[in-house]
Amino acid sequence: MRILGIDPGLRTTGFGVLDVEAGTLRYVASGTISTGHLATTALPARLQTLFQGVAEVVQCYQPHCAAVEIVFVNVNPQSTLLLGQARGALIAALVQAQLPVAEYTALQMKQAVVGYGRAAKPQVQEMVRRLLDLPGVPGPDAADALGLAITHAHAGRSLQLLAAAQTAEGKGDVAGRTSSYKRGRSR
């Protein structure tokens, strides 16, 4: 399974692509989509750049699913609103490509990758480097995106094990609930 992780940002959006084979994570690619050169440009043009950038990443790497960070309210409500619009453009591009989209908070990602939900960015970067056996530390946005992909790989495996255990115990079929989760639907 190939997973695309997305760390939304209006100026810089990180992306990371992993393959998961027999429980092993393999790095495929990572990078950023930047609208920094458009900082003085109208918001719709910047959103279009993000939408097209994610569409290009999807076309190039052909992921099976995506994991996107959930945005929380910041101190500055205007910044939160702008980030939410950027996130919406990114999710729209993923949905347009018919990818299942899962969503995780930064706390969930840090817990899954570092083991501590309030880990600092350098800690996430170093653990991503170690988990994926990378030759160097990825940039902060790419590391967060790879961390989201790692989180989804772990969550997907946990859901499969739960479904198998419940089916073995005769508790009914949870495959429908699992597949709904994978499609990114909220419960």
PDB file of N, CA, C and O in Angstrom, residues 1-4 17-26 28 62-66 100 149 152-157 160 182:
ATOM      1  N   MET A   1       0.851  -1.165   0.000  1.00  0.00           N
ATOM      2  CA  MET A   1       0.000   0.000   0.000  1.00  0.00           C
ATOM      3  C   MET A   1       0.900   1.231   0.000  1.00  0.00           C
ATOM      4  O   MET A   1       1.881   1.295   0.726  1.00  0.00           O
ATOM      5  N   ARG A   2       0.557   2.214  -0.795  1.00  0.00           N
ATOM      6  CA  ARG A   2       1.299   3.474  -0.849  1.00  0.00           C
ATOM      7  C   ARG A   2       0.461   4.562  -0.188  1.00  0.00           C
ATOM      8  O   ARG A   2      -0.688   4.776  -0.541  1.00  0.00           O
ATOM      9  N   ILE A   3       1.068   5.264   0.780  1.00  0.00           N
ATOM     10  CA  ILE A   3       0.385   6.299   1.555  1.00  0.00           C
ATOM     11  C   ILE A   3       1.027   7.654   1.282  1.00  0.00           C
ATOM     12  O   ILE A   3       2.258   7.782   1.320  1.00  0.00           O
ATOM     13  N   LEU A   4       0.182   8.645   1.049  1.00  0.00           N
ATOM     14  CA  LEU A   4       0.618  10.029   0.892  1.00  0.00           C
ATOM     15  C   LEU A   4       0.248  10.799   2.150  1.00  0.00           C
ATOM     16  O   LEU A   4      -0.926  10.853   2.519  1.00  0.00           O
ATOM     17  N   VAL A  17       5.668  10.388   0.903  1.00  0.00           N
ATOM     18  CA  VAL A  17       5.103   9.174   0.310  1.00  0.00           C
ATOM     19  C   VAL A  17       5.864   7.966   0.844  1.00  0.00           C
ATOM     20  O   VAL A  17       7.100   7.930   0.799  1.00  0.00           O
ATOM     21  N   LEU A  18       5.102   6.989   1.353  1.00  0.00           N
ATOM     22  CA  LEU A  18       5.663   5.745   1.891  1.00  0.00           C
ATOM     23  C   LEU A  18       4.983   4.549   1.267  1.00  0.00           C
ATOM     24  O   LEU A  18       3.800   4.601   0.941  1.00  0.00           O
ATOM     25  N   ASP A  19       5.727   3.479   1.137  1.00  0.00           N
ATOM     26  CA  ASP A  19       5.143   2.187   0.812  1.00  0.00           C
ATOM     27  C   ASP A  19       5.138   1.348   2.078  1.00  0.00           C
ATOM     28  O   ASP A  19       6.090   1.398   2.865  1.00  0.00           O
ATOM     29  N   VAL A  20       4.059   0.592   2.277  1.00  0.00           N
ATOM     30  CA  VAL A  20       3.958  -0.321   3.402  1.00  0.00           C
ATOM     31  C   VAL A  20       3.817  -1.716   2.819  1.00  0.00           C
ATOM     32  O   VAL A  20       2.855  -2.000   2.105  1.00  0.00           O
ATOM     33  N   GLU A  21       4.804  -2.562   3.103  1.00  0.00           N
ATOM     34  CA  GLU A  21       4.796  -3.937   2.605  1.00  0.00           C
ATOM     35  C   GLU A  21       5.096  -4.877   3.765  1.00  0.00           C
ATOM     36  O   GLU A  21       6.162  -4.784   4.364  1.00  0.00           O
ATOM     37  N   ALA A  22       4.157  -5.740   4.074  1.00  0.00           N
ATOM     38  CA  ALA A  22       4.309  -6.728   5.157  1.00  0.00           C
ATOM     39  C   ALA A  22       4.745  -6.059   6.459  1.00  0.00           C
ATOM     40  O   ALA A  22       5.620  -6.539   7.157  1.00  0.00           O
ATOM     41  N   GLY A  23       4.140  -4.905   6.751  1.00  0.00           N
ATOM     42  CA  GLY A  23       4.440  -4.207   7.991  1.00  0.00           C
ATOM     43  C   GLY A  23       5.716  -3.382   7.968  1.00  0.00           C
ATOM     44  O   GLY A  23       6.060  -2.742   8.948  1.00  0.00           O
ATOM     45  N   THR A  24       6.435  -3.397   6.863  1.00  0.00           N
ATOM     46  CA  THR A  24       7.674  -2.637   6.741  1.00  0.00           C
ATOM     47  C   THR A  24       7.413  -1.336   5.996  1.00  0.00           C
ATOM     48  O   THR A  24       6.750  -1.332   4.953  1.00  0.00           O
ATOM     49  N   LEU A  25       7.945  -0.237   6.535  1.00  0.00           N
ATOM     50  CA  LEU A  25       7.800   1.069   5.900  1.00  0.00           C
ATOM     51  C   LEU A  25       8.992   1.329   4.996  1.00  0.00           C
ATOM     52  O   LEU A  25      10.142   1.118   5.384  1.00  0.00           O
ATOM     53  N   ARG A  26       8.701   1.802   3.775  1.00  0.00           N
ATOM     54  CA  ARG A  26       9.775   2.135   2.842  1.00  0.00           C
ATOM     55  C   ARG A  26       9.543   3.538   2.297  1.00  0.00           C
ATOM     56  O   ARG A  26       8.481   3.827   1.747  1.00  0.00           O
ATOM     57  N   VAL A  28       9.543   6.585  -0.125  1.00  0.00           N
ATOM     58  CA  VAL A  28       9.452   6.755  -1.571  1.00  0.00           C
ATOM     59  C   VAL A  28       9.888   8.158  -1.965  1.00  0.00           C
ATOM     60  O   VAL A  28      10.767   8.328  -2.805  1.00  0.00           O
ATOM     61  N   GLN A  62       1.110   8.031  -7.453  1.00  0.00           N
ATOM     62  CA  GLN A  62      -0.009   7.088  -7.465  1.00  0.00           C
ATOM     63  C   GLN A  62      -0.272   6.436  -6.096  1.00  0.00           C
ATOM     64  O   GLN A  62      -0.288   5.208  -5.977  1.00  0.00           O
ATOM     65  N   PRO A  63      -0.500   7.237  -5.050  1.00  0.00           N
ATOM     66  CA  PRO A  63      -0.791   6.639  -3.736  1.00  0.00           C
ATOM     67  C   PRO A  63      -2.161   5.966  -3.719  1.00  0.00           C
ATOM     68  O   PRO A  63      -3.017   6.263  -4.553  1.00  0.00           O
ATOM     69  N   HIS A  64      -2.336   5.063  -2.745  1.00  0.00           N
ATOM     70  CA  HIS A  64      -3.618   4.375  -2.566  1.00  0.00           C
ATOM     71  C   HIS A  64      -4.526   5.111  -1.589  1.00  0.00           C
ATOM     72  O   HIS A  64      -5.743   4.902  -1.596  1.00  0.00           O
ATOM     73  N   CYS A  65      -3.930   5.926  -0.708  1.00  0.00           N
ATOM     74  CA  CYS A  65      -4.699   6.674   0.288  1.00  0.00           C
ATOM     75  C   CYS A  65      -3.864   7.857   0.752  1.00  0.00           C
ATOM     76  O   CYS A  65      -2.679   7.951   0.442  1.00  0.00           O
ATOM     77  N   ALA A  66      -4.509   8.733   1.507  1.00  0.00           N
ATOM     78  CA  ALA A  66      -3.808   9.921   2.001  1.00  0.00           C
ATOM     79  C   ALA A  66      -4.145  10.157   3.470  1.00  0.00           C
ATOM     80  O   ALA A  66      -5.218   9.781   3.943  1.00  0.00           O
ATOM     81  N   PRO A 100      -8.992   7.794  -0.688  1.00  0.00           N
ATOM     82  CA  PRO A 100      -9.514   7.826   0.677  1.00  0.00           C
ATOM     83  C   PRO A 100      -8.631   8.761   1.508  1.00  0.00           C
ATOM     84  O   PRO A 100      -7.406   8.739   1.372  1.00  0.00           O
ATOM     85  N   ALA A 149       1.984   9.944   7.336  1.00  0.00           N
ATOM     86  CA  ALA A 149       1.906   8.686   6.587  1.00  0.00           C
ATOM     87  C   ALA A 149       2.251   7.503   7.495  1.00  0.00           C
ATOM     88  O   ALA A 149       1.601   6.452   7.442  1.00  0.00           O
ATOM     89  N   HIS A 152      -0.670   6.817   9.755  1.00  0.00           N
ATOM     90  CA  HIS A 152      -1.739   6.109   9.054  1.00  0.00           C
ATOM     91  C   HIS A 152      -1.372   4.641   8.830  1.00  0.00           C
ATOM     92  O   HIS A 152      -2.235   3.762   8.936  1.00  0.00           O
ATOM     93  N   ALA A 153      -0.118   4.374   8.548  1.00  0.00           N
ATOM     94  CA  ALA A 153       0.312   2.984   8.378  1.00  0.00           C
ATOM     95  C   ALA A 153       0.093   2.202   9.670  1.00  0.00           C
ATOM     96  O   ALA A 153      -0.408   1.075   9.642  1.00  0.00           O
ATOM     97  N   HIS A 154       0.428   2.808  10.807  1.00  0.00           N
ATOM     98  CA  HIS A 154       0.231   2.147  12.104  1.00  0.00           C
ATOM     99  C   HIS A 154      -1.253   2.002  12.426  1.00  0.00           C
ATOM    100  O   HIS A 154      -1.691   0.957  12.906  1.00  0.00           O
ATOM    101  N   ALA A 155      -2.028   3.037  12.167  1.00  0.00           N
ATOM    102  CA  ALA A 155      -3.467   2.989  12.455  1.00  0.00           C
ATOM    103  C   ALA A 155      -4.152   1.939  11.588  1.00  0.00           C
ATOM    104  O   ALA A 155      -4.999   1.183  12.066  1.00  0.00           O
ATOM    105  N   GLY A 156      -3.781   1.881  10.320  1.00  0.00           N
ATOM    106  CA  GLY A 156      -4.368   0.894   9.416  1.00  0.00           C
ATOM    107  C   GLY A 156      -4.070  -0.519   9.871  1.00  0.00           C
ATOM    108  O   GLY A 156      -4.938  -1.388   9.872  1.00  0.00           O
ATOM    109  N   ARG A 157      -2.850  -0.769  10.303  1.00  0.00           N
ATOM    110  CA  ARG A 157      -2.462  -2.092  10.792  1.00  0.00           C
ATOM    111  C   ARG A 157      -3.232  -2.432  12.066  1.00  0.00           C
ATOM    112  O   ARG A 157      -3.716  -3.551  12.227  1.00  0.00           O
ATOM    113  N   GLN A 160      -6.745  -3.423  11.177  1.00  0.00           N
ATOM    114  CA  GLN A 160      -6.790  -4.770  10.603  1.00  0.00           C
ATOM    115  C   GLN A 160      -6.712  -5.827  11.702  1.00  0.00           C
ATOM    116  O   GLN A 160      -7.439  -6.817  11.672  1.00  0.00           O
ATOM    117  N   LYS A 182     -11.238   3.958   6.582  1.00  0.00           N
ATOM    118  CA  LYS A 182     -10.220   4.160   5.567  1.00  0.00           C
ATOM    119  C   LYS A 182     -10.648   5.160   4.515  1.00  0.00           C
ATOM    120  O   LYS A 182      -9.842   5.782   3.875  1.00  0.00           O
TER     121      LYS A 182
END
